PDB file of C-alpha atoms (C1' of nucleotides) in Angstrom:
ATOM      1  CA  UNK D   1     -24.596 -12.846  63.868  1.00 62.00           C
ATOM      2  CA  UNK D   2     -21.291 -13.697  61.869  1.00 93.00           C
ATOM      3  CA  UNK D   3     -21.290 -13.435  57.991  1.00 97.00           C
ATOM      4  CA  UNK D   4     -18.876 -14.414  55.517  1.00 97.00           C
ATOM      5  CA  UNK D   5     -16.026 -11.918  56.712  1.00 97.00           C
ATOM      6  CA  UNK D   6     -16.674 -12.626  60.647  1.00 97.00           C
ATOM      7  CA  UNK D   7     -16.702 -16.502  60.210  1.00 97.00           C
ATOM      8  CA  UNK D   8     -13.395 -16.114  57.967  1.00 97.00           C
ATOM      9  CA  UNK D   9     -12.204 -14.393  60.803  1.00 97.00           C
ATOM     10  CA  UNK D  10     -12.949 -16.903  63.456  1.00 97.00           C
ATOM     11  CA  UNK D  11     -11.128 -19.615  61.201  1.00 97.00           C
ATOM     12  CA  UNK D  12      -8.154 -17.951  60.745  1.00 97.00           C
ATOM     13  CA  UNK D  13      -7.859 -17.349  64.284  1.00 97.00           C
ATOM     14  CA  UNK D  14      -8.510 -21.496  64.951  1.00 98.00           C
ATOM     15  CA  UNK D  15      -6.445 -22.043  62.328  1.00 98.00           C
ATOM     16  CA  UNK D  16      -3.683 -20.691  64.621  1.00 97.00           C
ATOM     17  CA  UNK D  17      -5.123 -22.074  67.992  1.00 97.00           C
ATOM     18  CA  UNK D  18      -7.644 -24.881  67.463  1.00 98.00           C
ATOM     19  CA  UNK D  19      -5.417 -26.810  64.405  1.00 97.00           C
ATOM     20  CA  UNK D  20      -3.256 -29.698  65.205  1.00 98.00           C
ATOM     21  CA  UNK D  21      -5.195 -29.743  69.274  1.00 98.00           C
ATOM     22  CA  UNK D  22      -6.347 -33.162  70.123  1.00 98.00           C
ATOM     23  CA  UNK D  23      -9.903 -33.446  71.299  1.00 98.00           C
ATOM     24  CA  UNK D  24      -9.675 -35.296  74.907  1.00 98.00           C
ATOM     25  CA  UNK D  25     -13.336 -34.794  75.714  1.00 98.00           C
ATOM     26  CA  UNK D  26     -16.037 -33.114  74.440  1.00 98.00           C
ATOM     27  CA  UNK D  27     -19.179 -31.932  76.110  1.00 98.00           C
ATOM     28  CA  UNK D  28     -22.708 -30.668  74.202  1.00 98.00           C
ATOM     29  CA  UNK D  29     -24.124 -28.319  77.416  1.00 98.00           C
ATOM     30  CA  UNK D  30     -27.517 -27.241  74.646  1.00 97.00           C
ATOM     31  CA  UNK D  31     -28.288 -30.866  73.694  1.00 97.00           C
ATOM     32  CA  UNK D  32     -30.459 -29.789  70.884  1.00 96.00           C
ATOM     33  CA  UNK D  33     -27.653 -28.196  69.001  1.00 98.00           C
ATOM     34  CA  UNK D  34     -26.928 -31.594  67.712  1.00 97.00           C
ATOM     35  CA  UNK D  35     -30.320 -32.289  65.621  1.00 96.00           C
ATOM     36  CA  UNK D  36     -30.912 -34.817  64.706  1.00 95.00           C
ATOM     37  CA  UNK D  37     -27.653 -36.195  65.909  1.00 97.00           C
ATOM     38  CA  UNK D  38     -27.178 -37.528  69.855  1.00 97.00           C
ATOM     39  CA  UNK D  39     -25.333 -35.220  71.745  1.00 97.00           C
ATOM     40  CA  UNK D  40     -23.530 -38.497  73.710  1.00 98.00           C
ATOM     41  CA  UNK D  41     -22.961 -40.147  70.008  1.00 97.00           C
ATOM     42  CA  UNK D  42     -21.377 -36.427  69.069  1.00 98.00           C
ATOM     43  CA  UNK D  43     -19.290 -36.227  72.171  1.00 98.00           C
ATOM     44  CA  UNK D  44     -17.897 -40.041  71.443  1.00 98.00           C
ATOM     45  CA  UNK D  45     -17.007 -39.715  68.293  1.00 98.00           C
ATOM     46  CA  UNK D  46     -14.836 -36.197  68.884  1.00 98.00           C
ATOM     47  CA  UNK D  47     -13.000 -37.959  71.699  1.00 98.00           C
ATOM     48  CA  UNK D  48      -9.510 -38.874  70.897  1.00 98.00           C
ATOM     49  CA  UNK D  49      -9.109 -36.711  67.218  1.00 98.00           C
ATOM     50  CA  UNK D  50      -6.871 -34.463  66.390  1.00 98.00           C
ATOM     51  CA  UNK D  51      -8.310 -31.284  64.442  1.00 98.00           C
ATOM     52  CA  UNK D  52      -5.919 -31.532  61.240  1.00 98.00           C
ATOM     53  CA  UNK D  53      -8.103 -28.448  58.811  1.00 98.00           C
ATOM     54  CA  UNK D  54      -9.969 -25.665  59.241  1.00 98.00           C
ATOM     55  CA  UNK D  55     -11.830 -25.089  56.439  1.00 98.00           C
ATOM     56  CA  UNK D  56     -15.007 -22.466  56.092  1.00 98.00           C
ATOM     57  CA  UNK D  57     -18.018 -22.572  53.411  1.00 97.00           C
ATOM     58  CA  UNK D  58     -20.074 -19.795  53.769  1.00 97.00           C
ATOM     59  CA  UNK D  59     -20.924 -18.820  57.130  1.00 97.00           C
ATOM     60  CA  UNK D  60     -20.288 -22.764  58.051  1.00 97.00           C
ATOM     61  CA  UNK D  61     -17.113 -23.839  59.585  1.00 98.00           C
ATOM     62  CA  UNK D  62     -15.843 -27.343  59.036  1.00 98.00           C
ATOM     63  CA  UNK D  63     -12.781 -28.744  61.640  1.00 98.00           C
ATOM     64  CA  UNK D  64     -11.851 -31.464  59.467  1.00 98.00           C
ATOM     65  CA  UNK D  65     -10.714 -34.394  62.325  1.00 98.00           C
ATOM     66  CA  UNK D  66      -8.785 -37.293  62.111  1.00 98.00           C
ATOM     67  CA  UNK D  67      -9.824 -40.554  60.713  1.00 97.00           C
ATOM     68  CA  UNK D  68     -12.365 -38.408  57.693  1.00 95.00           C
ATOM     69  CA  UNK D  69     -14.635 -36.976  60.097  1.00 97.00           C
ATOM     70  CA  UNK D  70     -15.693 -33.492  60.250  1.00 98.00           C
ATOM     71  CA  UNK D  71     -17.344 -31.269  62.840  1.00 98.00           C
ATOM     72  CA  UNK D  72     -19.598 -28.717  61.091  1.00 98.00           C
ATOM     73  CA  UNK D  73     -20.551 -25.568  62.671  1.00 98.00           C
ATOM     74  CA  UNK D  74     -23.064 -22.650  61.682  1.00 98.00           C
ATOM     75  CA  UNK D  75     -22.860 -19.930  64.182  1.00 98.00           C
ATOM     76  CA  UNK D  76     -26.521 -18.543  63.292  1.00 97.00           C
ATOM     77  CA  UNK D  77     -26.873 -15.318  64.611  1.00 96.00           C
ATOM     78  CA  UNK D  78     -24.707 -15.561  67.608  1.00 97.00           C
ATOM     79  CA  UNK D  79     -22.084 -18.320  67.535  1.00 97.00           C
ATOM     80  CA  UNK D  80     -18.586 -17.853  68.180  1.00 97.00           C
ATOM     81  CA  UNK D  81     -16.045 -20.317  67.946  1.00 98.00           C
ATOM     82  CA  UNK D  82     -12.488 -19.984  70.123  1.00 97.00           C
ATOM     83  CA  UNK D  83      -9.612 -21.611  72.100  1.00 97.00           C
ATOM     84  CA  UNK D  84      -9.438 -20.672  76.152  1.00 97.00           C
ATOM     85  CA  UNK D  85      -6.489 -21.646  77.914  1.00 97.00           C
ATOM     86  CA  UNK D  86      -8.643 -23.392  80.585  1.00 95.00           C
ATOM     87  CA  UNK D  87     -12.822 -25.188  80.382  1.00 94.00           C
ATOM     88  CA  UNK D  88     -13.568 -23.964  84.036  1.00 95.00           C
ATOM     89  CA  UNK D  89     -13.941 -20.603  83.229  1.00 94.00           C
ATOM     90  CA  UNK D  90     -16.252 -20.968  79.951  1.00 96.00           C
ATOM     91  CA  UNK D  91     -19.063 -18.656  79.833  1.00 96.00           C
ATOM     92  CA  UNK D  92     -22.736 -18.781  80.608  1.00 95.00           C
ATOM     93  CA  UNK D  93     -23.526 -18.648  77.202  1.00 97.00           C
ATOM     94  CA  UNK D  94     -21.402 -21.949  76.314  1.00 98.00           C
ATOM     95  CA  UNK D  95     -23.671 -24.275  73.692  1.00 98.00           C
ATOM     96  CA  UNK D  96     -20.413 -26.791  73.856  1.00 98.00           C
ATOM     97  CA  UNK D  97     -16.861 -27.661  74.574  1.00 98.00           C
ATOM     98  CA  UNK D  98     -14.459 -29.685  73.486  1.00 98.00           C
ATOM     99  CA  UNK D  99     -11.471 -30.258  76.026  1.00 98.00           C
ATOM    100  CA  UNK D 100      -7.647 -30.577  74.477  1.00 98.00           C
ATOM    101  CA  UNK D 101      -5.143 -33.061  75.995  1.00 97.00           C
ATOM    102  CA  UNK D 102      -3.022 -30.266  76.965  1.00 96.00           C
ATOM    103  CA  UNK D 103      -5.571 -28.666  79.405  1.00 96.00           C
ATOM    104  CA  UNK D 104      -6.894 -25.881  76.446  1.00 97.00           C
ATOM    105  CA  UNK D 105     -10.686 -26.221  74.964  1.00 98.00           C
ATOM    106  CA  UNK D 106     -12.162 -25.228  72.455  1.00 98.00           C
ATOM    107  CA  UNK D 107     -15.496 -23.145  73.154  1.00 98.00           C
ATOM    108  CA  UNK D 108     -18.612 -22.842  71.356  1.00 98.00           C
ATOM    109  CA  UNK D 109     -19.865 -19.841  72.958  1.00 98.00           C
ATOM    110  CA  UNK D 110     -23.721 -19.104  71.702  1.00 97.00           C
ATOM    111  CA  UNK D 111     -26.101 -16.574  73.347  1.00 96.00           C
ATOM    112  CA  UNK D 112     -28.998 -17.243  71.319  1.00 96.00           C
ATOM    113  CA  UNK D 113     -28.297 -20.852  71.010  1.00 96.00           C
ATOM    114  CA  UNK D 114     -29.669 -21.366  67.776  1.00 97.00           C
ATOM    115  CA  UNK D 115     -25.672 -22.360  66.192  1.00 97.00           C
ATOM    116  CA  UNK D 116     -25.717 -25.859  65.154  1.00 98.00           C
ATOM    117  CA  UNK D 117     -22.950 -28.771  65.649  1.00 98.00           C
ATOM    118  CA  UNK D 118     -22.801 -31.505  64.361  1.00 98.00           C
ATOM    119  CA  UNK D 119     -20.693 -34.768  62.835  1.00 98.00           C
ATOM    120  CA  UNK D 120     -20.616 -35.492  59.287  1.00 97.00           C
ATOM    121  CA  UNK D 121     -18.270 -37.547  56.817  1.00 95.00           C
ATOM    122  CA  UNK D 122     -18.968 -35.745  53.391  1.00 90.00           C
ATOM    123  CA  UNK D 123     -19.665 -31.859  53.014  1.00 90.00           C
ATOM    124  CA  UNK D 124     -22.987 -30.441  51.749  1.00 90.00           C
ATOM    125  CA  UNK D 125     -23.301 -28.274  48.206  1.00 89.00           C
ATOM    126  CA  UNK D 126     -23.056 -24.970  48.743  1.00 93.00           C
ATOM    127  CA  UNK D 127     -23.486 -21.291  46.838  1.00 95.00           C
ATOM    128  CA  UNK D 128     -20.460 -20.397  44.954  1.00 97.00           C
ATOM    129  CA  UNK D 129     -17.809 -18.558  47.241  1.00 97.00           C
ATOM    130  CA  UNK D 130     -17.867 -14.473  46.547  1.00 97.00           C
ATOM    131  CA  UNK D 131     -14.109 -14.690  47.465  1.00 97.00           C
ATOM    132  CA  UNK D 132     -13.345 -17.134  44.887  1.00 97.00           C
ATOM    133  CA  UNK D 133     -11.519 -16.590  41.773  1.00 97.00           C
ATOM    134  CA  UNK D 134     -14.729 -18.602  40.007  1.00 96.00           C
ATOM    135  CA  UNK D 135     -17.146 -15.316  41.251  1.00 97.00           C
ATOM    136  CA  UNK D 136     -16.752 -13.836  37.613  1.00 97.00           C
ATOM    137  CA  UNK D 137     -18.896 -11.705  36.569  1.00 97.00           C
ATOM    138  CA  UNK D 138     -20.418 -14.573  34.274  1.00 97.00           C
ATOM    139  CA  UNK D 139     -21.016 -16.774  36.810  1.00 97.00           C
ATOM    140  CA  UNK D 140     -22.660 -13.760  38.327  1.00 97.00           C
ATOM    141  CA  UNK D 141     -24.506 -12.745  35.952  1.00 97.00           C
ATOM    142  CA  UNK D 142     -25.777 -16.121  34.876  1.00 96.00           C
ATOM    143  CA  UNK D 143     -26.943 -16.784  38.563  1.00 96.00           C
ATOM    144  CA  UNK D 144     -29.070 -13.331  38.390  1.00 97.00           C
ATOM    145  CA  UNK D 145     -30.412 -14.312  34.954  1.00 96.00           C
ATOM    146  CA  UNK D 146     -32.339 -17.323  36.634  1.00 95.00           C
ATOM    147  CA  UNK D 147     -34.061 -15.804  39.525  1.00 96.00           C
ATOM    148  CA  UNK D 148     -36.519 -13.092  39.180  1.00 95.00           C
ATOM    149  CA  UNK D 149     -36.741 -12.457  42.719  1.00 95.00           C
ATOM    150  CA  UNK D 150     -36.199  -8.954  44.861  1.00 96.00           C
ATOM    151  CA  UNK D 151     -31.919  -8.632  44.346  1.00 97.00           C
ATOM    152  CA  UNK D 152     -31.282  -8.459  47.830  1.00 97.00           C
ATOM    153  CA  UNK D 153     -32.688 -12.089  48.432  1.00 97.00           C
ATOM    154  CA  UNK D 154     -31.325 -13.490  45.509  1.00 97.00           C
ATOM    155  CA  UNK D 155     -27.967 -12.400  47.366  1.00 97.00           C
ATOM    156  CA  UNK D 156     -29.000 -13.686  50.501  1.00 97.00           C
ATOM    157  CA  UNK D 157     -29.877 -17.112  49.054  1.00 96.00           C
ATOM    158  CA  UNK D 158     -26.726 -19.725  50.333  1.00 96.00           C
ATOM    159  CA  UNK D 159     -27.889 -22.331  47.394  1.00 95.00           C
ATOM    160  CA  UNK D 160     -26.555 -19.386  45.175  1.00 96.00           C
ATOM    161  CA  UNK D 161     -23.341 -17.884  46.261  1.00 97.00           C
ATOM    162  CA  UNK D 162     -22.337 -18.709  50.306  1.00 97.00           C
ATOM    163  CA  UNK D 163     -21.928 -16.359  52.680  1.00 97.00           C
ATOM    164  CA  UNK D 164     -23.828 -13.187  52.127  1.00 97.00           C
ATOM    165  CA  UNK D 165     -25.655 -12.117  55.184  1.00 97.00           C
ATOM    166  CA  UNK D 166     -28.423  -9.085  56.013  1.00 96.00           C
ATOM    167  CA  UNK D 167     -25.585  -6.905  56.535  1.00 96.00           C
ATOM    168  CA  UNK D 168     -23.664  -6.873  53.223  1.00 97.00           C
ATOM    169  CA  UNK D 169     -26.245  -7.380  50.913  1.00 97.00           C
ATOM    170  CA  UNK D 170     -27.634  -4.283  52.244  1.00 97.00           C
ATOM    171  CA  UNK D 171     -23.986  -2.280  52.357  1.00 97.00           C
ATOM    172  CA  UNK D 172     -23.199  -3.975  48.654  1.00 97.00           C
ATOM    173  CA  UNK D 173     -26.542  -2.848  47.616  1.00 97.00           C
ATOM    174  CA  UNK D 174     -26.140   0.585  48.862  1.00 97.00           C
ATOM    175  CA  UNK D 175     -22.860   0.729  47.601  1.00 97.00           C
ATOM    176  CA  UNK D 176     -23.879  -0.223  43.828  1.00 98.00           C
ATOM    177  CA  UNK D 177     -26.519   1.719  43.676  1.00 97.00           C
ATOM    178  CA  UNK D 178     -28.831  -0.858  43.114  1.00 97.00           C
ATOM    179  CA  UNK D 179     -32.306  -1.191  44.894  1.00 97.00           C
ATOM    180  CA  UNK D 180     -32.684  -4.350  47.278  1.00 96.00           C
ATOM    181  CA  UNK D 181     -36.209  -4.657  45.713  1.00 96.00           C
ATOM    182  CA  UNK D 182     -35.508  -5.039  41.645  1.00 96.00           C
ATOM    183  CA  UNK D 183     -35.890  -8.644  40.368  1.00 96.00           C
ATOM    184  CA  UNK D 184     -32.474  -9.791  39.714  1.00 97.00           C
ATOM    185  CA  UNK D 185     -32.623 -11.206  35.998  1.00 96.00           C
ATOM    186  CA  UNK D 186     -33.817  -7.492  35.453  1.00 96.00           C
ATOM    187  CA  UNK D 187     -30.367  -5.993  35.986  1.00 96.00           C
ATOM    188  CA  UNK D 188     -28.087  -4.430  33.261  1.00 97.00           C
ATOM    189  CA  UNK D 189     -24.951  -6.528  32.860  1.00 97.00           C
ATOM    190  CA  UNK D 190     -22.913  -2.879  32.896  1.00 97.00           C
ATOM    191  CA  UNK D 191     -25.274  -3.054  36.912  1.00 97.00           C
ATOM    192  CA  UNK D 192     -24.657  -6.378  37.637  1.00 97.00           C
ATOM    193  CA  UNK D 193     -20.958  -5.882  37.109  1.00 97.00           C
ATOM    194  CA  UNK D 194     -21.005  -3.047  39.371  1.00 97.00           C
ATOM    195  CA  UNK D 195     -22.951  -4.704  42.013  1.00 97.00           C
ATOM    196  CA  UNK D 196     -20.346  -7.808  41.799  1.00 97.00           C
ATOM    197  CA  UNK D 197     -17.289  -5.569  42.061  1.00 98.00           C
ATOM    198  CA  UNK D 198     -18.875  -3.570  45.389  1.00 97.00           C
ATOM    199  CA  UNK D 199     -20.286  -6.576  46.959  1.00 97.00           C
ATOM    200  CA  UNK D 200     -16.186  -8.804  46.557  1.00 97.00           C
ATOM    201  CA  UNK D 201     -14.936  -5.069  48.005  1.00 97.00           C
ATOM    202  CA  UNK D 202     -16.973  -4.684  50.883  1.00 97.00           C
ATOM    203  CA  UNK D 203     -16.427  -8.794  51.543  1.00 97.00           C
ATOM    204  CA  UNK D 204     -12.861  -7.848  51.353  1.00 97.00           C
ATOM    205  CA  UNK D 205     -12.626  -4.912  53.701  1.00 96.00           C
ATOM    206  CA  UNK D 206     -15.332  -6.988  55.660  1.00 96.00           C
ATOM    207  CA  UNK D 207     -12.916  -9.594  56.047  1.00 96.00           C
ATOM    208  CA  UNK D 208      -9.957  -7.210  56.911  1.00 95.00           C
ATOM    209  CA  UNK D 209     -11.518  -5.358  59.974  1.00 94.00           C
ATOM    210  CA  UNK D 210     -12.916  -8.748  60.971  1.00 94.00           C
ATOM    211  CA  UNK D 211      -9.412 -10.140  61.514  1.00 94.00           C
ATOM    212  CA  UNK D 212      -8.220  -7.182  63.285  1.00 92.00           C
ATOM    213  CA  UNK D 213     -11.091  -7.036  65.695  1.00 88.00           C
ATOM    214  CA  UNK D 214     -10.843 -10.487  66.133  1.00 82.00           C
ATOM    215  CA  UNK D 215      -7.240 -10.038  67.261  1.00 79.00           C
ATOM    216  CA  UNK D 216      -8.167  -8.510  70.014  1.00 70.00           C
ATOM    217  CA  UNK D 217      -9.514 -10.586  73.302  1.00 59.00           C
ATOM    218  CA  UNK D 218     -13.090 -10.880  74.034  1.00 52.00           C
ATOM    219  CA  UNK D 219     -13.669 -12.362  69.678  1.00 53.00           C
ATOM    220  CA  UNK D 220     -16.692 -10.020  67.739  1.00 52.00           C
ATOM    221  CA  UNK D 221     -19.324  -9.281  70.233  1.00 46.00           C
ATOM    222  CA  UNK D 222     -17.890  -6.037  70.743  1.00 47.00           C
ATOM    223  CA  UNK D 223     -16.149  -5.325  67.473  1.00 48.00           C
ATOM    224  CA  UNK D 224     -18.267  -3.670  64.696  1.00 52.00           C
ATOM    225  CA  UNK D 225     -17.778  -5.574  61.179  1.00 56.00           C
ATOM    226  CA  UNK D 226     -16.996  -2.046  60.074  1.00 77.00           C
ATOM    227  CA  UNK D 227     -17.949   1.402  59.084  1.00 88.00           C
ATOM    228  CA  UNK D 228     -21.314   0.789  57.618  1.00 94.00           C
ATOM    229  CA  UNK D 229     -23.033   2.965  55.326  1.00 96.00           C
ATOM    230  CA  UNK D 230     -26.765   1.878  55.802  1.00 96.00           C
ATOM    231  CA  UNK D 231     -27.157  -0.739  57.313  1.00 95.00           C
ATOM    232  CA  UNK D 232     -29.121   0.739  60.846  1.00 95.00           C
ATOM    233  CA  UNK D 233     -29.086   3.959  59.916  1.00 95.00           C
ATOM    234  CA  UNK D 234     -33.179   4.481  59.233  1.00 95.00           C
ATOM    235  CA  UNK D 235     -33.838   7.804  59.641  1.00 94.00           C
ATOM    236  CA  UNK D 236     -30.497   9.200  58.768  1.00 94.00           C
ATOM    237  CA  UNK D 237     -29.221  11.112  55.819  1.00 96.00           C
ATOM    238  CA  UNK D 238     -28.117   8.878  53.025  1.00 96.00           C
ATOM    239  CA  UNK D 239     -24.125   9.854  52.806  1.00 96.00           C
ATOM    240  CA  UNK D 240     -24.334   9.533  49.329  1.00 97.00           C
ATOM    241  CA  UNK D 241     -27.311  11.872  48.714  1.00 97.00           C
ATOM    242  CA  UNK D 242     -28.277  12.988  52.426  1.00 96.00           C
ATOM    243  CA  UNK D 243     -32.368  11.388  51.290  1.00 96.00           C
ATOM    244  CA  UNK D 244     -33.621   9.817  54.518  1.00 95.00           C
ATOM    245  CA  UNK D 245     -32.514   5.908  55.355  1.00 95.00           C
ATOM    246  CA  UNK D 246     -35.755   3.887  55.518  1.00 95.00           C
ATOM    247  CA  UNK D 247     -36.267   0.331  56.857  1.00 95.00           C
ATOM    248  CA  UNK D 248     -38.971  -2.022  55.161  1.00 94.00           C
ATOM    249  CA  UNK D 249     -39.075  -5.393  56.184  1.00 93.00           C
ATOM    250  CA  UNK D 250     -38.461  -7.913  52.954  1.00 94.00           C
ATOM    251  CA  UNK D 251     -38.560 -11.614  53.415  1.00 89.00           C
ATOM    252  CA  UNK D 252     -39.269 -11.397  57.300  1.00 91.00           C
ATOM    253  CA  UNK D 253     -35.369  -9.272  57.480  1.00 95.00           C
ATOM    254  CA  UNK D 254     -34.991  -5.416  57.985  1.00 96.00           C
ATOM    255  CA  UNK D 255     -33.586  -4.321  54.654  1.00 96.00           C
ATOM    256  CA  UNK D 256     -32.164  -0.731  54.960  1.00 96.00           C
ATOM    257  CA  UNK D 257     -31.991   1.517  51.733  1.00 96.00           C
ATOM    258  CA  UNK D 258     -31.655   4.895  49.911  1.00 96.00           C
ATOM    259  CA  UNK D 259     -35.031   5.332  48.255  1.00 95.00           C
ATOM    260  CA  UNK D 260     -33.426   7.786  46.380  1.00 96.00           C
ATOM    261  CA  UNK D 261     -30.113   6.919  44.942  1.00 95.00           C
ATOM    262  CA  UNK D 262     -30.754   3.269  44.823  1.00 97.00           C
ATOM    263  CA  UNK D 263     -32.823   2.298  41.624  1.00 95.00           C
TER     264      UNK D 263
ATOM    265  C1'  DA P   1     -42.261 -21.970  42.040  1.00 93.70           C
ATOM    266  C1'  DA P   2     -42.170 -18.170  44.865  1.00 93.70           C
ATOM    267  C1'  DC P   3     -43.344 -15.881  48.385  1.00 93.70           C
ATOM    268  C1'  DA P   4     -44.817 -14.793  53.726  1.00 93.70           C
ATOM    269  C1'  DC P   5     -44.675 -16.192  58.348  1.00 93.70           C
ATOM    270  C1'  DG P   6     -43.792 -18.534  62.692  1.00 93.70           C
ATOM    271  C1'  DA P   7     -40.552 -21.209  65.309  1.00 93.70           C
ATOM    272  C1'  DC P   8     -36.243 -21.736  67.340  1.00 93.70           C
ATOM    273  C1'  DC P   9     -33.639 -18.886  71.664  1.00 93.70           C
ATOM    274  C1'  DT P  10     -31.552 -15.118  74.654  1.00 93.70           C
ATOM    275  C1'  DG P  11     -30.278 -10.470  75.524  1.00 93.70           C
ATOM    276  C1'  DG P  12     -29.988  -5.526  74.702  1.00 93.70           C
ATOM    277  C1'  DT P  13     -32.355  -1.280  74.510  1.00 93.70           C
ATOM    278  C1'  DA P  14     -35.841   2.369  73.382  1.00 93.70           C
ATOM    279  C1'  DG P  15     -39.832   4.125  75.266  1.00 93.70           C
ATOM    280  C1'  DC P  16     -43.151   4.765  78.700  1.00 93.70           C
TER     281       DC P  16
ATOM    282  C1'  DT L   1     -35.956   2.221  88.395  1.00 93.70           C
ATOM    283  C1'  DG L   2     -38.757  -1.107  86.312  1.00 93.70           C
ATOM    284  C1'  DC L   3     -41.633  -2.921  83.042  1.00 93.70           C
ATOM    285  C1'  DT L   4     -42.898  -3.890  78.115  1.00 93.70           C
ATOM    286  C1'  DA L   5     -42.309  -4.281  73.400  1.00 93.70           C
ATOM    287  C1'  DC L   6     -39.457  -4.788  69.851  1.00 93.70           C
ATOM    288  C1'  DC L   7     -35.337  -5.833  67.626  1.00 93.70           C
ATOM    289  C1'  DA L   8     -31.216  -8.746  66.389  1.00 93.70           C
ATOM    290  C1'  DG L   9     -25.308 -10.392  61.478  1.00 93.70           C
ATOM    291  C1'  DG L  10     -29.817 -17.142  60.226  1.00 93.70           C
ATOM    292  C1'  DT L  11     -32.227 -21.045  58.688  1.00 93.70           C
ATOM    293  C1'  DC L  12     -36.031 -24.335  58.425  1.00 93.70           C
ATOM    294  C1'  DG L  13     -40.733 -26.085  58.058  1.00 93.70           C
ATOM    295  C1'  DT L  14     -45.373 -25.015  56.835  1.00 93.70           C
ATOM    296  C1'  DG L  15     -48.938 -22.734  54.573  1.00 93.70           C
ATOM    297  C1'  DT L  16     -50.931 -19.806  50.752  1.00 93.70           C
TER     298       DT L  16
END
DNA sequence: AACACGACCTGGTAGC
DNA sequence: TGCTACCAGGTCGTGT
C-alpha cells in the first residue's frame, strides 16, 4: 500500500516510539517474509539490540540496530510498521514482532503478507530521493533523457528516483498535465520542469496528511493519503476539464488519466 | 533492452 | 444473503 509519503509517515512516528527500544525477543509468525534469510537466524540476531536510527529509502525502512546491523523493511502493498503497548493483543494480520525489554513491541502488521524483513549490514543503491535537495531539475531531466519508456513507468522505476508509487505518479501526472503514456526523453525541459515541481508538491502535501492521519490510532488503513484528483475516479469528470476519467492498464498497474487535458 | 505477464497473498466490494 | 469475479498504494522472475 504505503508510498513515499505513508512510509515517511510510519518512520517519523517510530522515530518517536520504536528509537532507542531494546529488542528482547523477536518472533517471524510468516516465515517466508525472511527470503532467503532463516526466520530463527533473523529472530537471533535482533535479540538483545537496541534500535539507535530510523532511517527510510524509498518506500523501504531501515531500523539501524546496535553493533552495524540493520533490519530492512518494505511494506509492499500492505505493511505497516508500529509500537503497541503490549504483544498479546497483536492482530491477525501480524507478519512479525519484535518484543521490547520494557513489555512494548514493535508490530509488523501485514494483511497481504507480501512485506519483506530482513537483516543486512550494508544498504542497497537506490533511485535518487524526490525529497532531496539533489532532485534538481537536471538531475531530472537527465534521468528522463535516458529512458524512452511510457513517463509514468519511468516514474515508477525505484533504480531511478525512490519512492514513487501507482498513486502519485498518476496524481503528479494529472497534475502536470502530462500523459502517463509519452516516452520520457520526449518531454520539453519547460514539461519536465513542470512535472518535477507537481510531482515534489504532491510528495509534500502527501507527506503532510500522511503524518496527520498517522497521528491518529488505528496507523493508515483507514486514512486516505489525501484528496486525490484521479487516481480511482474512472468514469468521473476530469476536475480540470470535466472529460471522462478512464482506466487502462500499463505495465500490469491501473493507470488513471485525463485523455483530454493530459498530452 | 524493453516490454508483458504470472506469482506471491489476503481482504474488500461490486454485481448478480 | 450468498456467491463470484475482480480489484488493490509492490516487486521479482520468466518469457517474448
Amino acid at each position: 500500500m504505503p508510498e513515499l509519503p505513508e512510509v515517511e509517515a510510519v518512520c517519523r512516528k517510530l522515530r518517536r516510539t520504536a528509537q532507542g527500544g531494546v529488542i528482547a525477543s523477536g518472533h517471524i509468525v510468516r516465515k517466508r517474509i525472511t527470503a532467503p534469510q532463516a526466520p530463527e537466524e533473523v529472530e537471533a540476531q535482533a535479540a538483545g539490540r537496541r534500535i539507535e536510527r530510523v532511517e527510510r529509502r524509498g518506500k523501504n525502512i531501515f531500523l539501524h540496530l546496535a553493533g552495524g546491523l540493520a533490519m530492512h523493511v518494505h511494506p509492499r502493498m500492505t505493511g505497516n510498521l508500529e509500537v503497541i503497548q503490549d504483544a498479546r493483543f497483536r492482530p491477525h494480520s501480524t507478519s512479525a514482532w519484535f518484543e521490547f525489554e520494557d513489555g512494548r513491541a514493535l508490530l509488523f502488521a501485514d494483511s497481504r503478507g507480501l512485506g519483506t524483513l530482513r537483516l543486512t549490514g550494508e544498504l542497497p543503491e537506490f533511485g535518487i530521493e524526490p525529497l532531496s535537495r539533489g532532485f534538481t531539475h537536471a538531475a531530472f531531466a537527465r534521468l528522463a533523457g535516458e529512458s524512452s519508456a511510457p513517463v509514468k513507468l519511468f516514474l515508477m522505476d525505484q533504480s531511478k528516483i525512490a519512492g514513487i508509487g501507482n498513486i502519485y505518479a498518476a496524481e503528479a501526472l494529472w497534475r502536470a498535465g502530462v500523459s502517463p503514456f509519452r516516452p520520457a526523453d520526449r518531454l520539453s525541459a519547460a514539461r519536465l520542469l513542470t512535472l518535477r515541481n507537481e510531482l515534489a508538491a504532491v510528495l509534500r502535501e502527501g507527506v503532510k496528511s500522511a503524518v496527520a492521519a498517522y497521528a491518529k490510532p488505528g496507523g493508515f488503513n483507514e486514512a486516505e493519503p489525501f484528496q486525490l484528483l484521479v487516481y480511482d475516479r474512472e468514469g468521473e469528470p476530469c476536475f480540470r476539464c470535466g472529460a471522462k476519467i478512464r482506466r487502462v492498464a500499463q505495465g500490469g498497474r491501473s493507470t488513471y488519466y485525463c485523455g483530454r487535458c493530459q498530452r
